[in-house]
Short mmCIF file of C-alpha atoms and ligand atoms in Angstrom, two decimals:
data_model
loop_
_atom_site.label_atom_id
_atom_site.label_comp_id
_atom_site.label_asym_id
_atom_site.label_seq_id
_atom_site.Cartn_x
_atom_site.Cartn_y
_atom_site.Cartn_z
CA MET N 1 13.71 -23.70 -4.30
CA ALA N 2 10.29 -22.07 -3.21
CA ARG N 3 10.43 -17.83 -2.84
CA ILE N 4 8.35 -15.39 -1.93
CA THR N 5 8.83 -11.74 -3.24
CA PHE N 6 6.16 -8.77 -1.24
CA LEU N 7 4.57 -6.97 -4.15
CA GLY N 8 2.85 -4.85 -1.22
CA ALA N 9 1.63 -4.48 2.42
CA ALA N 10 5.22 -4.31 3.33
CA GLY N 11 6.30 -1.23 5.27
CA THR N 12 2.82 -0.34 4.70
CA VAL N 13 -0.96 -1.31 5.26
CA THR N 14 -2.14 -1.08 1.82
CA GLY N 15 -1.27 -2.84 -1.90
CA SER N 16 -1.40 -6.58 -0.31
CA LYS N 17 0.48 -8.57 -3.22
CA TYR N 18 2.54 -11.63 -2.46
CA LEU N 19 4.24 -13.52 -4.92
CA VAL N 20 4.78 -17.12 -4.67
CA GLU N 21 6.89 -18.92 -7.07
CA ALA N 22 7.80 -22.80 -6.86
CA ASP N 23 8.97 -25.31 -9.62
CA GLY N 24 8.58 -22.26 -12.34
CA LYS N 25 4.97 -21.62 -11.51
CA LYS N 26 3.62 -18.06 -9.94
CA LEU N 27 1.05 -18.04 -7.44
CA LEU N 28 0.06 -14.53 -6.53
CA VAL N 29 -1.69 -14.04 -3.09
CA ASP N 30 -4.09 -11.18 -3.00
CA CYS N 31 -3.65 -8.29 -5.36
CA GLY N 32 -4.62 -4.88 -3.66
CA LEU N 33 -4.36 -1.57 -4.20
CA PHE N 34 -1.91 1.05 -2.85
CA GLU N 35 -3.89 3.77 -0.70
CA GLY N 36 -3.31 7.01 1.60
CA ARG N 37 0.25 8.77 0.68
CA ARG N 38 0.47 10.04 -2.82
CA ASP N 39 3.70 8.25 -2.66
CA LEU N 40 1.95 5.02 -2.22
CA LYS N 41 -0.36 6.02 -4.65
CA GLN N 42 2.19 6.53 -7.48
CA ARG N 43 3.30 2.99 -7.08
CA ASN N 44 -0.08 1.73 -8.15
CA TRP N 45 0.85 3.72 -11.97
CA GLU N 46 4.31 2.00 -11.80
CA PRO N 47 4.71 -1.65 -13.80
CA LEU N 48 5.12 -4.44 -11.46
CA PRO N 49 8.82 -6.32 -11.47
CA VAL N 50 7.11 -9.06 -12.51
CA ASN N 51 5.71 -9.39 -15.92
CA PRO N 52 1.67 -10.26 -15.00
CA ALA N 53 1.37 -12.34 -18.10
CA THR N 54 3.65 -14.76 -16.19
CA ILE N 55 1.57 -15.23 -13.21
CA ASP N 56 -0.48 -18.72 -13.29
CA TRP N 57 -2.86 -17.96 -10.71
CA VAL N 58 -4.45 -15.31 -7.88
CA LEU N 59 -5.69 -16.42 -4.62
CA LEU N 60 -7.55 -14.00 -2.54
CA THR N 61 -8.07 -13.59 1.14
CA HIS N 62 -10.96 -11.29 0.78
CA ALA N 63 -12.76 -8.66 -0.72
CA HIS N 64 -11.30 -5.43 0.20
CA ILE N 65 -9.75 -2.98 -2.49
CA ASP N 66 -6.39 -2.76 -0.73
CA HIS N 67 -6.54 -6.50 -1.35
CA THR N 68 -8.27 -6.81 -4.81
CA GLY N 69 -8.31 -3.32 -6.51
CA TYR N 70 -5.02 -4.07 -8.86
CA LEU N 71 -7.09 -7.09 -10.54
CA PRO N 72 -8.16 -4.94 -13.18
CA ARG N 73 -5.18 -3.91 -13.67
CA LEU N 74 -2.96 -7.10 -13.37
CA LEU N 75 -5.47 -8.07 -16.45
CA ARG N 76 -4.74 -5.10 -18.74
CA ASP N 77 -1.17 -5.74 -18.43
CA GLY N 78 -1.45 -9.54 -19.58
CA PHE N 79 -2.55 -11.82 -16.85
CA ARG N 80 -5.13 -14.35 -17.95
CA GLY N 81 -5.48 -17.32 -15.34
CA PRO N 82 -7.92 -18.21 -13.02
CA ILE N 83 -8.81 -15.62 -9.67
CA TYR N 84 -9.73 -18.03 -6.63
CA SER N 85 -12.03 -16.85 -3.74
CA ASN N 86 -14.52 -18.24 -1.84
CA ALA N 87 -18.37 -17.30 -3.09
CA ALA N 88 -18.98 -14.76 -0.67
CA THR N 89 -15.43 -12.73 -1.13
CA ARG N 90 -16.35 -12.79 -5.26
CA GLU N 91 -19.81 -11.58 -4.51
CA LEU N 92 -18.28 -9.18 -2.89
CA CYS N 93 -15.69 -8.01 -5.20
CA ALA N 94 -18.75 -8.22 -7.81
CA LEU N 95 -19.97 -5.20 -5.71
CA LEU N 96 -16.82 -4.00 -4.74
CA LEU N 97 -14.50 -3.55 -7.86
CA PRO N 98 -16.93 -1.77 -10.45
CA ASP N 99 -18.30 0.41 -7.45
CA SER N 100 -14.35 1.21 -7.04
CA ALA N 101 -14.35 1.67 -10.86
CA HIS N 102 -17.43 3.85 -10.99
CA LEU N 103 -15.90 5.84 -8.12
CA GLN N 104 -12.72 6.53 -9.91
CA GLU N 105 -14.15 7.08 -12.89
CA GLU N 106 -16.41 9.93 -11.38
CA ASP N 107 -13.27 11.39 -9.38
CA ALA N 108 -11.15 11.80 -12.94
CA ALA N 109 -14.35 13.40 -14.87
CA TYR N 110 -14.86 15.64 -11.77
CA ALA N 111 -11.02 16.70 -11.67
CA ALA N 112 -11.26 16.91 -15.65
CA ARG N 113 -14.26 19.81 -15.67
CA LYS N 114 -12.80 21.54 -12.53
CA GLY N 115 -8.90 20.67 -14.01
CA PHE N 116 -6.85 19.88 -10.75
CA SER N 117 -5.46 16.66 -11.53
CA ARG N 118 -1.92 15.81 -12.18
CA HIS N 119 -2.95 13.82 -14.89
CA LYS N 120 -3.88 15.58 -18.05
CA PRO N 121 -6.35 14.48 -19.27
CA PRO N 122 -7.39 13.11 -15.40
CA LEU N 123 -7.17 9.28 -15.79
CA PRO N 124 -9.24 6.65 -13.81
CA PHE N 125 -7.04 3.79 -12.41
CA TYR N 126 -9.21 1.53 -13.81
CA THR N 127 -12.99 1.59 -15.84
CA VAL N 128 -15.82 -0.34 -14.90
CA ALA N 129 -15.40 -2.59 -18.03
CA GLU N 130 -11.69 -3.31 -17.01
CA SER N 131 -13.29 -4.79 -13.58
CA GLN N 132 -15.72 -6.28 -15.29
CA ALA N 133 -13.17 -8.22 -17.22
CA ALA N 134 -11.47 -9.13 -13.77
CA LEU N 135 -14.89 -10.47 -12.63
CA ALA N 136 -15.26 -12.62 -15.19
CA ARG N 137 -12.00 -14.70 -14.21
CA PHE N 138 -12.89 -15.36 -10.88
CA HIS N 139 -13.55 -19.01 -9.52
CA ASP N 140 -15.07 -20.50 -6.37
CA ILE N 141 -12.98 -22.22 -3.93
CA PRO N 142 -14.59 -23.82 -0.80
CA ARG N 143 -15.19 -21.85 2.58
CA ALA N 144 -12.95 -24.56 4.11
CA GLY N 145 -11.32 -27.76 3.36
CA SER N 146 -8.19 -28.28 0.88
CA PHE N 147 -8.02 -27.00 -2.46
CA THR N 148 -5.63 -28.23 -5.01
CA ILE N 149 -4.66 -24.86 -7.14
CA SER N 150 -1.74 -26.86 -9.20
CA PRO N 151 0.72 -30.19 -8.02
CA GLN N 152 2.87 -27.26 -6.26
CA PHE N 153 0.23 -25.35 -4.53
CA SER N 154 -3.36 -26.36 -2.27
CA VAL N 155 -4.52 -24.04 -0.25
CA ARG N 156 -6.72 -24.47 3.12
CA PRO N 157 -9.00 -21.36 3.91
CA HIS N 158 -10.03 -20.79 7.45
CA ASP N 159 -12.31 -18.01 8.52
CA ALA N 160 -10.18 -14.80 9.62
CA GLY N 161 -13.61 -12.92 11.31
CA HIS N 162 -12.70 -9.70 9.43
CA ILE N 163 -15.64 -9.13 6.80
CA LEU N 164 -17.96 -11.50 5.02
CA GLY N 165 -16.01 -14.20 3.41
CA SER N 166 -12.41 -13.25 4.77
CA SER N 167 -10.00 -15.73 5.12
CA TRP N 168 -6.57 -16.59 6.26
CA LEU N 169 -4.78 -19.34 4.37
CA GLU N 170 -2.72 -22.23 5.00
CA LEU N 171 -0.75 -23.02 1.52
CA THR N 172 1.03 -26.31 0.75
CA ILE N 173 4.10 -25.63 -1.29
CA THR N 174 5.05 -29.26 -3.22
CA GLU N 175 8.31 -29.14 -4.72
CA ASN N 176 10.88 -31.82 -5.57
CA GLY N 177 8.44 -33.80 -3.15
CA ARG N 178 9.28 -31.68 -0.26
CA GLN N 179 6.24 -29.90 1.36
CA THR N 180 6.39 -25.86 2.65
CA LEU N 181 3.49 -24.81 4.55
CA VAL N 182 3.05 -20.67 4.43
CA VAL N 183 0.32 -19.43 6.35
CA PHE N 184 -1.19 -15.48 5.12
CA SER N 185 -2.78 -14.12 8.24
CA GLY N 186 -4.72 -11.49 5.51
CA ASP N 187 -6.71 -9.55 7.70
CA LEU N 188 -7.87 -10.80 10.87
CA GLY N 189 -10.88 -9.59 12.59
CA ARG N 190 -11.92 -9.06 16.08
CA TYR N 191 -13.40 -11.68 18.84
CA ASP N 192 -16.78 -11.01 20.16
CA GLN N 193 -18.61 -8.93 17.96
CA PRO N 194 -21.95 -9.17 16.69
CA ILE N 195 -22.36 -10.43 13.32
CA LEU N 196 -18.92 -11.76 12.32
CA LYS N 197 -17.62 -15.27 13.87
CA ASN N 198 -14.09 -15.13 15.76
CA PRO N 199 -10.95 -15.68 14.02
CA GLU N 200 -9.84 -19.15 13.65
CA SER N 201 -6.45 -19.92 14.90
CA PRO N 202 -3.62 -21.92 12.99
CA ALA N 203 -1.76 -24.11 14.57
CA ARG N 204 1.52 -24.63 12.64
CA ALA N 205 3.30 -23.01 9.89
CA ASP N 206 6.88 -23.18 8.13
CA PHE N 207 6.87 -19.38 7.28
CA LEU N 208 3.79 -17.12 8.69
CA LEU N 209 2.68 -13.93 7.39
CA CYS N 210 1.25 -11.74 9.63
CA GLU N 211 -0.49 -8.67 9.44
CA SER N 212 0.06 -5.98 12.25
CA THR N 213 -2.42 -2.91 11.54
CA TYR N 214 -3.03 -2.13 15.47
CA GLY N 215 0.17 -4.30 16.51
CA ASP N 216 1.31 -1.45 19.04
CA ARG N 217 -1.90 -0.91 20.48
CA ASP N 218 -5.70 -2.21 21.58
CA HIS N 219 -8.85 -0.60 20.91
CA PRO N 220 -10.29 1.14 23.41
CA SER N 221 -12.69 -1.03 25.90
CA GLY N 222 -16.11 1.39 26.50
CA SER N 223 -19.66 1.13 24.92
CA VAL N 224 -19.78 1.20 20.91
CA LEU N 225 -23.82 1.84 21.71
CA ASP N 226 -22.57 4.27 24.47
CA GLN N 227 -20.59 6.55 22.41
CA LEU N 228 -22.77 5.85 19.05
CA ALA N 229 -25.83 7.25 20.97
CA ASP N 230 -24.24 10.36 22.56
CA ILE N 231 -22.56 11.39 19.26
CA VAL N 232 -26.10 10.69 17.17
CA SER N 233 -28.47 12.64 19.33
CA GLN N 234 -25.80 15.19 20.74
CA THR N 235 -25.42 16.01 16.77
CA ALA N 236 -29.13 15.92 16.42
CA LYS N 237 -30.29 18.09 19.04
CA HIS N 238 -28.15 20.94 17.70
CA GLY N 239 -29.55 20.28 14.21
CA GLY N 240 -26.31 18.85 12.64
CA ALA N 241 -25.40 16.04 9.95
CA VAL N 242 -23.50 13.13 11.11
CA VAL N 243 -21.11 12.11 8.25
CA ILE N 244 -19.60 8.67 8.25
CA PRO N 245 -17.08 7.53 5.97
CA ALA N 246 -17.45 4.08 5.39
CA PHE N 247 -16.69 1.15 3.09
CA ALA N 248 -20.23 0.19 1.93
CA VAL N 249 -19.79 -3.30 2.62
CA GLY N 250 -18.75 -4.48 6.31
CA ARG N 251 -18.55 -1.77 8.68
CA THR N 252 -21.36 -0.01 6.83
CA GLN N 253 -23.48 -3.31 7.83
CA THR N 254 -22.01 -3.09 11.57
CA LEU N 255 -23.44 0.80 11.87
CA LEU N 256 -26.56 -0.25 10.32
CA TYR N 257 -26.93 -2.82 13.07
CA TYR N 258 -26.30 -0.81 16.26
CA LEU N 259 -28.05 2.60 15.03
CA ARG N 260 -31.05 0.07 14.51
CA GLN N 261 -30.60 -1.13 17.86
CA LEU N 262 -30.29 2.41 19.47
CA GLU N 263 -33.53 3.34 17.24
CA GLU N 264 -35.22 0.50 18.83
CA GLU N 265 -34.65 1.32 22.53
CA GLN N 266 -35.08 4.78 21.35
CA ARG N 267 -32.02 6.09 22.57
CA ILE N 268 -31.60 8.00 19.48
CA PRO N 269 -34.29 9.85 17.49
CA ARG N 270 -35.58 8.25 14.12
CA LEU N 271 -33.43 10.30 11.85
CA PRO N 272 -33.60 10.29 8.11
CA MET N 273 -30.49 7.79 7.34
CA TYR N 274 -28.67 7.96 3.73
CA LEU N 275 -26.47 4.99 2.53
CA ASP N 276 -25.11 6.74 -0.62
CA SER N 277 -23.71 4.05 -2.64
CA PRO N 278 -23.97 3.39 -6.37
CA MET N 279 -24.27 -0.48 -5.65
CA ALA N 280 -27.52 -2.08 -7.26
CA ILE N 281 -27.46 -4.68 -5.34
CA ASN N 282 -28.85 -5.04 -1.65
CA VAL N 283 -25.96 -6.05 0.31
CA THR N 284 -28.10 -7.45 3.44
CA ASP N 285 -29.32 -10.23 0.54
CA LEU N 286 -25.33 -11.48 0.40
CA TYR N 287 -25.47 -11.58 4.46
CA GLU N 288 -28.55 -13.67 4.11
CA ARG N 289 -27.27 -15.58 1.66
CA HIS N 290 -23.71 -16.40 3.43
CA HIS N 291 -24.80 -17.63 6.34
CA GLU N 292 -21.47 -19.60 7.23
CA ASP N 293 -19.58 -16.73 8.59
CA HIS N 294 -22.26 -14.67 10.60
CA SER N 295 -24.53 -14.89 13.50
CA LEU N 296 -27.13 -12.89 12.34
CA GLU N 297 -31.03 -13.85 12.32
CA PHE N 298 -33.04 -12.22 9.57
CA SER N 299 -37.03 -12.20 9.98
CA ARG N 300 -38.75 -10.38 6.80
CA GLU N 301 -42.21 -12.17 7.11
CA GLU N 302 -44.44 -10.16 5.46
CA GLY N 303 -46.47 -8.20 6.92
CA GLN N 304 -44.33 -8.01 10.19
CA GLY N 305 -42.96 -4.52 9.18
CA ASN N 306 -38.90 -3.89 8.67
CA HIS N 307 -37.49 -7.07 11.01
CA ASP N 308 -33.90 -6.70 8.99
CA PRO N 309 -31.51 -6.33 11.69
CA LEU N 310 -29.00 -4.54 8.75
CA ASN N 311 -31.54 -1.44 8.47
CA VAL N 312 -32.53 1.25 9.82
CA HIS N 313 -35.96 2.72 9.78
CA GLU N 314 -35.64 5.46 7.63
CA VAL N 315 -32.98 4.44 5.01
CA HIS N 316 -32.50 5.93 1.89
CA MET N 317 -30.45 4.37 -0.37
CA THR N 318 -28.84 6.87 -3.16
CA ARG N 319 -27.42 5.10 -6.38
CA SER N 320 -27.33 7.91 -8.99
CA VAL N 321 -24.93 10.85 -8.86
CA GLN N 322 -28.14 13.19 -9.03
CA GLU N 323 -29.48 11.44 -6.09
CA SER N 324 -25.94 11.42 -4.39
CA LYS N 325 -25.54 15.45 -4.71
CA ASN N 326 -29.48 15.47 -3.57
CA ILE N 327 -28.17 14.83 -0.34
CA ASN N 328 -26.71 18.05 -0.23
CA ASP N 329 -29.77 19.97 -0.01
CA VAL N 330 -31.16 17.50 3.30
CA VAL N 331 -31.68 19.83 6.22
CA ALA N 332 -30.02 18.21 9.37
CA PRO N 333 -30.34 16.14 11.59
CA CYS N 334 -29.75 13.27 9.43
CA VAL N 335 -26.97 10.77 9.40
CA ILE N 336 -24.93 9.87 6.06
CA LEU N 337 -22.61 6.99 5.38
CA SER N 338 -20.72 7.53 2.59
CA ALA N 339 -17.14 5.44 1.11
CA SER N 340 -14.60 5.72 1.00
CA GLY N 341 -13.78 4.96 4.42
CA MET N 342 -10.78 6.88 4.48
CA ALA N 343 -11.95 9.80 3.18
CA THR N 344 -9.23 9.28 0.55
CA GLY N 345 -11.73 9.80 -2.71
CA GLY N 346 -15.38 8.47 -3.37
CA ARG N 347 -18.94 10.64 -2.55
CA VAL N 348 -18.15 11.08 0.95
CA MET N 349 -15.62 13.98 -0.43
CA HIS N 350 -18.55 15.94 -1.17
CA HIS N 351 -20.45 15.31 1.71
CA LEU N 352 -17.33 16.46 4.07
CA ALA N 353 -17.18 19.47 1.49
CA ARG N 354 -21.17 20.48 2.44
CA ARG N 355 -20.61 19.20 6.22
CA LEU N 356 -17.01 19.97 7.70
CA PRO N 357 -17.72 23.92 7.64
CA ASP N 358 -20.84 23.68 9.88
CA PRO N 359 -19.84 23.32 13.55
CA ARG N 360 -23.46 21.75 14.29
CA SER N 361 -22.52 19.07 12.26
CA ALA N 362 -19.97 15.97 13.19
CA VAL N 363 -18.12 13.25 11.08
CA LEU N 364 -17.38 9.90 12.98
CA LEU N 365 -14.32 7.52 12.18
CA VAL N 366 -14.64 3.87 12.46
CA GLY N 367 -12.07 2.68 10.65
CA TYR N 368 -8.35 2.29 10.36
CA GLN N 369 -7.16 5.82 8.78
CA ALA N 370 -3.81 5.30 6.95
CA GLU N 371 -1.03 7.88 6.75
CA GLY N 372 -1.80 10.62 4.21
CA THR N 373 -5.60 10.04 4.33
CA GLY N 374 -8.06 12.74 4.76
CA GLY N 375 -9.55 10.57 8.03
CA ARG N 376 -6.05 10.99 9.32
CA ALA N 377 -5.90 15.04 8.92
CA LEU N 378 -9.43 15.08 10.50
CA LEU N 379 -8.02 13.03 13.34
CA GLU N 380 -4.62 14.77 13.81
CA GLY N 381 -6.74 18.05 14.38
CA ALA N 382 -6.38 19.74 10.78
CA LYS N 383 -8.25 23.24 10.47
CA TYR N 384 -8.58 22.64 6.68
CA LEU N 385 -9.32 19.49 4.26
CA HIS N 386 -8.21 19.59 0.81
CA ILE N 387 -11.08 18.63 -1.11
CA HIS N 388 -11.41 18.63 -5.16
CA GLY N 389 -8.68 21.37 -5.39
CA GLU N 390 -10.39 23.75 -2.46
CA GLU N 391 -9.52 24.12 0.99
CA VAL N 392 -12.38 23.44 3.38
CA PRO N 393 -12.54 24.99 6.85
CA VAL N 394 -12.97 22.14 9.43
CA ARG N 395 -15.49 23.00 12.16
CA ALA N 396 -17.70 20.15 12.56
CA GLN N 397 -16.92 17.95 15.51
CA ILE N 398 -14.57 15.01 14.72
CA HIS N 399 -15.32 11.69 16.77
CA GLU N 400 -13.73 8.64 16.37
CA ILE N 401 -15.02 4.89 17.42
CA GLY N 402 -12.22 2.89 17.46
CA GLN N 403 -14.33 -0.42 18.70
CA LEU N 404 -15.88 -0.51 15.46
CA SER N 405 -12.70 -1.31 13.77
CA ALA N 406 -12.61 -4.47 11.23
CA HIS N 407 -9.18 -5.34 12.38
CA ALA N 408 -7.65 -7.71 15.35
CA GLY N 409 -6.05 -5.15 18.19
CA LYS N 410 -2.70 -5.97 19.40
CA SER N 411 -4.23 -8.36 22.19
CA GLU N 412 -5.90 -9.83 19.56
CA LEU N 413 -3.23 -10.38 17.12
CA LEU N 414 -1.39 -12.32 19.93
CA ARG N 415 -4.59 -14.63 20.85
CA TRP N 416 -4.50 -15.52 17.23
CA LEU N 417 -0.63 -16.31 16.94
CA SER N 418 -0.81 -17.97 20.70
CA GLY N 419 -2.81 -20.82 18.72
CA PHE N 420 0.43 -22.36 17.18
CA GLN N 421 2.05 -25.04 18.86
CA ALA N 422 5.38 -24.82 17.39
CA PRO N 423 6.75 -21.63 16.36
CA PRO N 424 7.07 -21.27 12.59
CA ARG N 425 10.50 -20.85 11.14
CA GLN N 426 10.25 -17.37 10.30
CA THR N 427 7.64 -15.02 10.73
CA PHE N 428 7.04 -11.73 8.19
CA LEU N 429 5.25 -8.93 9.85
CA VAL N 430 3.43 -7.10 6.70
CA HIS N 431 0.75 -4.85 6.52
CA GLY N 432 1.32 -2.51 9.08
CA GLU N 433 2.85 1.23 9.42
CA PRO N 434 6.79 1.04 10.96
CA THR N 435 5.75 2.06 14.55
CA ALA N 436 3.36 -1.00 14.91
CA LEU N 437 5.50 -3.26 12.83
CA ASN N 438 8.44 -2.54 15.55
CA SER N 439 6.12 -2.38 18.41
CA PHE N 440 4.99 -6.01 17.25
CA ARG N 441 8.36 -7.37 16.57
CA SER N 442 9.32 -6.57 19.80
CA THR N 443 6.35 -8.27 21.53
CA ILE N 444 6.60 -10.97 19.74
CA GLN N 445 10.07 -11.28 20.31
CA ASP N 446 9.25 -11.04 24.23
CA GLN N 447 6.75 -13.17 24.41
CA PHE N 448 7.19 -15.95 22.01
CA ARG N 449 10.98 -15.64 21.12
CA TRP N 450 9.97 -16.34 17.49
CA GLN N 451 12.34 -15.25 14.61
CA VAL N 452 10.62 -12.45 13.17
CA ALA N 453 11.12 -10.14 9.99
CA ILE N 454 9.99 -6.99 8.36
CA PRO N 455 10.11 -7.31 5.07
CA GLU N 456 10.92 -4.41 2.63
CA HIS N 457 8.93 -3.30 -0.53
CA GLN N 458 9.74 -6.16 -3.33
CA GLN N 459 11.84 -7.47 -1.09
CA SER N 460 12.16 -11.77 -2.56
CA VAL N 461 13.25 -14.02 0.41
CA ASP N 462 14.07 -18.11 -0.14
CA LEU N 463 11.82 -20.34 1.73
CA ALA N 464 14.07 -22.60 2.76
CA LEU N 465 13.36 -25.04 5.16
ZN1 LIG U 1 -9.49 -5.84 5.05
#
């Protein structure tokens, strides 16, 4: 009988990994890294309960590190099969995985110099070379339509509207001539937003795994442009810097799109903006190549000036460590966008260390801030932030624009679920913190009368019809 084991994102929002077994074959859906709380990150270093050498295939919903960042380790520990994703996800992973490895190497080297790591010597979780080895295993599957993995597994991806290439998956398991349909929501995006399309809705499933990041609340209404204009122009007026922790792919493009619009409408001054990322490829090109996911129109004709909707007028892309450090000397006002998005590590930590003590400056948080992250501490009013072994006083203004989230809010999750023509036999709520999971379970039970379970870490469930 087919079986699923929850190897991550069970009772928490990171580490997505679901092992599906049928007819002696093993398929891993998503292969994410745990992030945030120390005890969660520690799980990354513990061996999986399944030998990676016995896993036949990996199938990805989207490129975010909490869904893909464990891949280099899976290979190091013996996985030798193909990794299936669509082309946009593969191209994003080709940016994100080496970038994540590079940041880990930089952080480990920095920790070694300063002597503050718990590992002696400090180690990156994986290296750039290991991330390249993982990329060599990627195989493209179609953006839509059915794809056969093996006699046991076939998959049909649908647009999830969360980031470029993001999909929810209909997995058909065939065993002893019987078919079982499992829907994996992956991460679901928003409705009626600029750039990305609306999530498609599923019609049926025997078993459903649904993300619950915002299962207990909706995003605030109110205009993103008004808030962003306010924060940027106020900070500029005081002569401060706006530091925005953001993934270099995804939310960063949304922010640049809005900032560009505010510049055009002269609602903010034209400021130097620093996109501090070691990625060597212009992400905008990815959006130009993958039109299937978004509604942007690019016009970059010669002699027409900068008509790139994803770039502000004065943008500086920094790749090397030295360029990144030089931003410390940039006299405000300016805007600095840098990863990681939850202030858990990476270059944004240097910018926070430099700008947080300055009451004229501002930090703008734009995505989900998981438990135990620097971003969550700032939102909760921390007076100090622990950065690179030092206590950095928080005197800068802390702002949040919840509407910029790439995740569906509660009503958007319910809108997605309302597409089902019959209740799934069993719904599993994943990818949420306990409060969100419990609240969303009650809402679904009240509204739809479905069978809803909240699986525990490493729990296995038979997919019995
Ligand atoms: Zn995601």
